[in-house]
CSV table of C-alpha atoms and ligand atoms in Angstrom, one decimal:
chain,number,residue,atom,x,y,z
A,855,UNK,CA,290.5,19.3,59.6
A,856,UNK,CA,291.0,23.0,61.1
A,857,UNK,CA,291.1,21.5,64.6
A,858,UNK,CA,294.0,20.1,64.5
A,859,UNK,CA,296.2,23.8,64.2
A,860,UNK,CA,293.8,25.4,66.4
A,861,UNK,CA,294.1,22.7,69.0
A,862,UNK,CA,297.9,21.2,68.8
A,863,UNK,CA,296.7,19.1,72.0
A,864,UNK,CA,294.4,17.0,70.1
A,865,UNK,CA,296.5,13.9,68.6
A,866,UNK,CA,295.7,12.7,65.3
A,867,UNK,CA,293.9,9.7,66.5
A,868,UNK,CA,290.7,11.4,67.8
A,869,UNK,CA,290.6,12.8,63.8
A,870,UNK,CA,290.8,9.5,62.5
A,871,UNK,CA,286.9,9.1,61.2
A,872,UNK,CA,286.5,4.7,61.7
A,873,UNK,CA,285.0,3.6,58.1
A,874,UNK,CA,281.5,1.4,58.5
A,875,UNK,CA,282.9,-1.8,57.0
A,876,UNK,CA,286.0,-1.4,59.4
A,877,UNK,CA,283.2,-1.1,63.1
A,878,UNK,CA,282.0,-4.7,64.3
A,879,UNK,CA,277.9,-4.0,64.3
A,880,UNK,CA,277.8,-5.9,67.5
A,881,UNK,CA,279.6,-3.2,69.2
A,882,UNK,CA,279.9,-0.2,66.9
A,883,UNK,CA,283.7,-0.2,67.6
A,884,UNK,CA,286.4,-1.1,65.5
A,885,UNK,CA,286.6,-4.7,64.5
A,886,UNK,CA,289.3,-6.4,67.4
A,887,UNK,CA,290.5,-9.6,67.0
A,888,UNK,CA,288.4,-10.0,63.7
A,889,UNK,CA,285.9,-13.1,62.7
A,890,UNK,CA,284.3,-13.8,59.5
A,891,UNK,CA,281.5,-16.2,59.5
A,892,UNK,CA,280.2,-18.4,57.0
A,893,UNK,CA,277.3,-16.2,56.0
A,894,UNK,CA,280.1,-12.9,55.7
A,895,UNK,CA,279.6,-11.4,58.5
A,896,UNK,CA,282.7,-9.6,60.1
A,897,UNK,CA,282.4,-8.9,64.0
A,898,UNK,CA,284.9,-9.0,67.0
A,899,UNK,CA,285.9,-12.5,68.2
A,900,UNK,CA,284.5,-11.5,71.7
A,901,UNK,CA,281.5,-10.3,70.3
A,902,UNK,CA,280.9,-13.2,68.3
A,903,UNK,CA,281.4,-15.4,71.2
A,904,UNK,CA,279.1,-13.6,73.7
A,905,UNK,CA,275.9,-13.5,70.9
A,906,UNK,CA,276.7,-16.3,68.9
A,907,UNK,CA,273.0,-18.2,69.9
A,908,UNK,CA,273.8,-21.7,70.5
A,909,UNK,CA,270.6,-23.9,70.9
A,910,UNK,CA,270.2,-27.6,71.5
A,911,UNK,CA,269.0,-28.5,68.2
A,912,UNK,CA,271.4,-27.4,65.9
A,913,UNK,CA,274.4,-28.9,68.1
A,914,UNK,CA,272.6,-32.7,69.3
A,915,UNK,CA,274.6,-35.1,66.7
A,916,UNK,CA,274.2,-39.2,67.5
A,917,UNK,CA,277.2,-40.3,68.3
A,918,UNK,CA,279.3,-43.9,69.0
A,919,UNK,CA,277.6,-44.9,72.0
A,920,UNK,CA,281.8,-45.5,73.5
A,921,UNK,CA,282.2,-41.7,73.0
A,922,UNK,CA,283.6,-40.3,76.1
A,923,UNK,CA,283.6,-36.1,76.6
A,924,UNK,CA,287.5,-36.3,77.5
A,925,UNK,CA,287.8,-37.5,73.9
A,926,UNK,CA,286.8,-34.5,72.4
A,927,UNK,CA,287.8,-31.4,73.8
A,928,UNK,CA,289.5,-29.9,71.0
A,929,UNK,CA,286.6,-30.4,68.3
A,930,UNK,CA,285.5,-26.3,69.7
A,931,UNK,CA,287.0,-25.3,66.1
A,932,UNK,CA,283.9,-26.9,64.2
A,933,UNK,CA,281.4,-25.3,66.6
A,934,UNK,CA,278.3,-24.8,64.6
A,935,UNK,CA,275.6,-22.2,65.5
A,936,UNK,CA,273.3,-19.1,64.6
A,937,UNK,CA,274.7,-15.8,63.7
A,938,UNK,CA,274.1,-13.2,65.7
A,939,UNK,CA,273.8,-11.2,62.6
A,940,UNK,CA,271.7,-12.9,60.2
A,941,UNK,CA,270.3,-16.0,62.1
A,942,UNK,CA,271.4,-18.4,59.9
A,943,UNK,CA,273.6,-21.4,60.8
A,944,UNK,CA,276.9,-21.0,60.4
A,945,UNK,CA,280.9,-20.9,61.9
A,946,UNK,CA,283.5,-18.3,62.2
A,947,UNK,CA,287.0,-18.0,62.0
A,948,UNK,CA,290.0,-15.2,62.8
A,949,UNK,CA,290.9,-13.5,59.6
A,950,UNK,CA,294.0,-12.4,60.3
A,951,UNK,CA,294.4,-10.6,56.7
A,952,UNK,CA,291.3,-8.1,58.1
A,953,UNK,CA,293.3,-7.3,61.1
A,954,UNK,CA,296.5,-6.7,59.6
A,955,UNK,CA,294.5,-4.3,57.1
A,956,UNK,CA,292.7,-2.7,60.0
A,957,UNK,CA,296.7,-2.6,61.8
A,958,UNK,CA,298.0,-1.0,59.2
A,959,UNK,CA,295.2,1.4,58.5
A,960,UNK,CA,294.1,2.7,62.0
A,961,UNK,CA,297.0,1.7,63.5
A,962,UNK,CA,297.3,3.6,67.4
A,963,UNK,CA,293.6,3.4,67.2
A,964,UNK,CA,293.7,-0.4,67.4
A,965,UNK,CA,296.4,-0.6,70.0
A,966,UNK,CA,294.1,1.5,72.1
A,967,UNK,CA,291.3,-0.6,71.2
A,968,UNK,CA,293.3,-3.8,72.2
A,969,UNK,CA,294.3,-1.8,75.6
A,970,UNK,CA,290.6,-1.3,75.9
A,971,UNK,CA,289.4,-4.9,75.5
A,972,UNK,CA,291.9,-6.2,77.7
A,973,UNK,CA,291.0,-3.7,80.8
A,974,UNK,CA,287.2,-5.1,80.3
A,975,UNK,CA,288.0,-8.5,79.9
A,976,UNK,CA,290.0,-8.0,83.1
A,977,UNK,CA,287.3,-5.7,85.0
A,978,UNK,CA,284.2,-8.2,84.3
A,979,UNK,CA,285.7,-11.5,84.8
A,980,UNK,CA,283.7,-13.0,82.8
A,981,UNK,CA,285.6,-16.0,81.0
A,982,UNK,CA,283.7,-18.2,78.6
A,983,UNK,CA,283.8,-21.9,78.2
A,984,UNK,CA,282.8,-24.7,76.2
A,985,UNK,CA,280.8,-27.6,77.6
A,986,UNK,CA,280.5,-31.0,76.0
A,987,UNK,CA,277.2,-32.5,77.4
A,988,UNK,CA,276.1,-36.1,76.2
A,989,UNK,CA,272.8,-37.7,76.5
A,990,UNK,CA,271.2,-41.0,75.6
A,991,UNK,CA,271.2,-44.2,77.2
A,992,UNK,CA,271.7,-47.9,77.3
A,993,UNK,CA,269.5,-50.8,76.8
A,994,UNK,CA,269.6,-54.6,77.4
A,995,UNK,CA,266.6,-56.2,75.7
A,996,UNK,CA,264.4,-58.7,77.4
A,997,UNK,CA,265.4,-62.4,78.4
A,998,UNK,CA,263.0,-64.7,75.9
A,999,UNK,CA,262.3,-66.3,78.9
A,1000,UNK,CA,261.0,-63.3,80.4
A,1001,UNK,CA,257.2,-63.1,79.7
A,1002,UNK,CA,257.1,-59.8,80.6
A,1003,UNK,CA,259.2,-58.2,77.8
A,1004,UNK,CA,261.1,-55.6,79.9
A,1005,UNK,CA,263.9,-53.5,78.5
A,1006,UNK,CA,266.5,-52.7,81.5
A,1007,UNK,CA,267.3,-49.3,80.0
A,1008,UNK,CA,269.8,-46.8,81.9
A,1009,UNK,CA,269.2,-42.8,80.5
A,1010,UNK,CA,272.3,-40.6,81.4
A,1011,UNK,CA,273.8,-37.5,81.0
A,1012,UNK,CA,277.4,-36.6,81.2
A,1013,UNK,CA,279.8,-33.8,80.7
A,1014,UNK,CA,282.9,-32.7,79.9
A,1015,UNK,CA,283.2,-30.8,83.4
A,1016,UNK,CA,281.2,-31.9,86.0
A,1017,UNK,CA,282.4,-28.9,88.5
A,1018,UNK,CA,279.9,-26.5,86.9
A,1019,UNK,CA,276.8,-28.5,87.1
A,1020,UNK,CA,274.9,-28.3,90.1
A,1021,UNK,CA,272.1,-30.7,89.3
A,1022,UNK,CA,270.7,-32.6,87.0
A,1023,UNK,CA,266.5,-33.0,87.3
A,1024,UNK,CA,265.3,-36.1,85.0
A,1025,UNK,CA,261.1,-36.5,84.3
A,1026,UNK,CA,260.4,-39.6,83.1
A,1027,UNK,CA,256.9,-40.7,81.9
A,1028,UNK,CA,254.1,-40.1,84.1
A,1029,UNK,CA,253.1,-43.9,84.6
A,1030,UNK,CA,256.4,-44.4,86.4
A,1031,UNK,CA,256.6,-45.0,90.6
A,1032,UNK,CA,258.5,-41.9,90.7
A,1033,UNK,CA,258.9,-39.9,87.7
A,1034,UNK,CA,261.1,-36.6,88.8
A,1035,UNK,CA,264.2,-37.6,90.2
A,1036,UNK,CA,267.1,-35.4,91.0
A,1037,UNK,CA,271.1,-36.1,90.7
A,1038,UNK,CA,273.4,-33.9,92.6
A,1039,UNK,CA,276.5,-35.5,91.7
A,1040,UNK,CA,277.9,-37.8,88.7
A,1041,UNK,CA,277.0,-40.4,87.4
A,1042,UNK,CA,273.6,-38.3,86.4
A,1043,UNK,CA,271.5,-41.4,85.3
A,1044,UNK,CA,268.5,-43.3,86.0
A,1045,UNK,CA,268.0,-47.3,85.4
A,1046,UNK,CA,264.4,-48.3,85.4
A,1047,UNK,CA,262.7,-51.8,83.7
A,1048,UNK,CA,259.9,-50.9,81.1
A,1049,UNK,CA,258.0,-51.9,78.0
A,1050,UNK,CA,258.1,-48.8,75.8
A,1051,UNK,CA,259.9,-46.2,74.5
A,1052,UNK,CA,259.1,-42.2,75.6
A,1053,UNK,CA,260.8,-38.6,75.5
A,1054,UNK,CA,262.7,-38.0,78.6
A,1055,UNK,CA,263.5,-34.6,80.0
A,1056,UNK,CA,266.0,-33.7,81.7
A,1057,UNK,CA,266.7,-30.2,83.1
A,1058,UNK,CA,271.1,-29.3,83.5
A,1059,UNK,CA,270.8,-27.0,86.5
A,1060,UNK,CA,274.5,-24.9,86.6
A,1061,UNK,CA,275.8,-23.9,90.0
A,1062,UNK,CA,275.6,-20.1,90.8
A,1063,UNK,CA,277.8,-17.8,88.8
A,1064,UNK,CA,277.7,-19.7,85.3
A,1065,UNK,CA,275.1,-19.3,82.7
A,1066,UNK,CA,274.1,-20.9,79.4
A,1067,UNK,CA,274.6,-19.0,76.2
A,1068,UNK,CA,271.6,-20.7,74.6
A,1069,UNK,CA,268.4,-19.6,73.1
A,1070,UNK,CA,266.8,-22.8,75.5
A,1071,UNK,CA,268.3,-21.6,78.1
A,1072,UNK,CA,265.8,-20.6,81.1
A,1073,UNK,CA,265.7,-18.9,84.7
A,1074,UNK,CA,265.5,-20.3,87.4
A,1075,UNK,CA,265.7,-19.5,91.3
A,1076,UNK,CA,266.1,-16.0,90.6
A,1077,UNK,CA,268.9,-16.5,88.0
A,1078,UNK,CA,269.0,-15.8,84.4
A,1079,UNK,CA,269.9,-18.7,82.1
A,1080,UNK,CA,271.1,-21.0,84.3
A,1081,UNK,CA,268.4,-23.9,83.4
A,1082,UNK,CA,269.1,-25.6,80.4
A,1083,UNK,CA,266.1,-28.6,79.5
A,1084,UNK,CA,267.2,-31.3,77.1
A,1085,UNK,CA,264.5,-34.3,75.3
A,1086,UNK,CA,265.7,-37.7,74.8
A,1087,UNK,CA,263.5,-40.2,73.3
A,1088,UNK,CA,265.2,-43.7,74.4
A,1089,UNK,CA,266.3,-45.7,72.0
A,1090,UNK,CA,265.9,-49.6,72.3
A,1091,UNK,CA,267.6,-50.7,69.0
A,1092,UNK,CA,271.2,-52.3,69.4
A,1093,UNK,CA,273.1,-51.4,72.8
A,1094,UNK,CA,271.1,-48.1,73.1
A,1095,UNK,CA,272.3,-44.8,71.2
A,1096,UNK,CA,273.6,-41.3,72.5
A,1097,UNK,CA,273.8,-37.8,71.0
A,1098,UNK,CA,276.7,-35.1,71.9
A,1099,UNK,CA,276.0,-31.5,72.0
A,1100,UNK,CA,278.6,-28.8,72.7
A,1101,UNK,CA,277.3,-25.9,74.4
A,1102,UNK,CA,278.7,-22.9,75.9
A,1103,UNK,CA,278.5,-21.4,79.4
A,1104,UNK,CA,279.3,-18.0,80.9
A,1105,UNK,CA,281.1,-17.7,83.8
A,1106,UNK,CA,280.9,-14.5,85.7
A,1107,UNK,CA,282.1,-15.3,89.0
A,1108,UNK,CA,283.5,-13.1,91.2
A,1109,UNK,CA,287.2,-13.4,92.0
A,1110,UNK,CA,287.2,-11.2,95.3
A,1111,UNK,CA,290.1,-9.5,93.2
A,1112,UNK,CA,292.6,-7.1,95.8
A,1113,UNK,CA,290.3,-8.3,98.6
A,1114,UNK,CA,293.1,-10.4,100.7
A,1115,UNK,CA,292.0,-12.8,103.1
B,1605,ZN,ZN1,282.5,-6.0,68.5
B,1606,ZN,ZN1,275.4,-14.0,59.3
């Protein structure tokens, strides 16, 4: 373009026009650190992290009741959840052939970009983790002595990293002596006696600073997201049963960066 002779401060980057496919529609920059998801969709990795709607549902999968969360940290890679783009199910993965082609094409542009992201990442301290939460429970059947057929059941809910939960509030059925019960601190389980079987909730409370990326996530005490309510209906067949869910969780805690004490 003419600008470029009329104005020889103006560096070639700021002529470089960024082609549609090449800007993540998340953002509306150009793609950095490029994704590609199931459905097609090409975004930033960030991006696709911070929108990427992880609910309940599509993660709870029954599991050995054995399972412990240290056993399966890594399994992050096989995260399954909604597109930001398109809603459907789905996973992502870097393409590292899209951001050679975007190197090669844009080339200063992306260095700048990369610059950029780092400086933000840096500036919000926000970091994102993964949390592996497990919930189910226990169950010893009734003596056949025991006339009065009572299942000594144990509901529970444990997680990968304990030091983010705050509490954990667990409402059992009505008919029970005391039916909301609150756990500050691990184990976050109940043990009651009873005949039937019924949907327990149980509310993950985070401490301040760290919120759920979920679409079940709610407020609470003046927070956003930092309620997350899970259903368990217990399960009296066998030993009991569980279900693991792997969730994510924001964490935009304030480092007091500079501010030395
Ligand atoms: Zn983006
Ligand atoms: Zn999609």
């Amino acid at each position: 373009m003419a600008s470029t002779e009329e104005n020889p401060n103006l560096s070639d980057e700021t002529e470089i026009e960024i082609e549609d496919d090449d800007l993540c529609p998340i953002c509306r920059q150009l793609l950095h650190r490029p994704v590609i998801t199931e459905c097609s969709h090409t975004l930033c990795e960030l991006c696709m992290t911070e929108w990427v709607d992880v609910s309940v549902t599509s993660q709870m999968t029954i599991v050995p009741l054995n399972e412990q969360p240290e056993d399966n940290i890594s399994a992050m890679a096989n995260l399954r959840a909604k597109c930001p783009m398109c809603r459907t199910m789905t996973s992502a993965k870097r393409s590292l052939e899209i951001e050679e082609r975007i190197k090669g094409k844009y080339g200063g542009l992306y260095e700048k970009r990369e610059e950029e992201a780092a400086r933000e990442e840096e500036g919000k301290d926000v970091s994102i983790e993964t949390l592996t939460v497990y919930i189910g429970n226990t169950v010893v059947p009734p003596d056949l002595e025991d006339e009065r057929g009572l299942y000594d059941w144990e509901f529970f809910v444990k997680f990968s990293d304990t030091s983010v939960v705050n509490e954990v509030e667990i409402l059992l059925h009505e008919t029970f002596k005391k039916p909301r019960l609150v756990r500050w601190k691990a184990p976050f389980s109940v043990r009651r006696l009873g005949w039937g079987v019924f949907v327990i909730r149980a509310n993950v409370i985070l401490k301040y600073g760290y919120s759920w990326i979920s679409s079940d996530a709610e407020d609470a005490r003046n927070a956003r997201k930092i309620s997350l309510p899970l259903e368990w209906e217990l399960c009296f067949d066998g030993g009991g049963s569980q279900a693991r869910c792997q969730l994510k969780i924001k964490n935009e805690r304030r480092l007091a960066r500079g501010s030395a004490r």
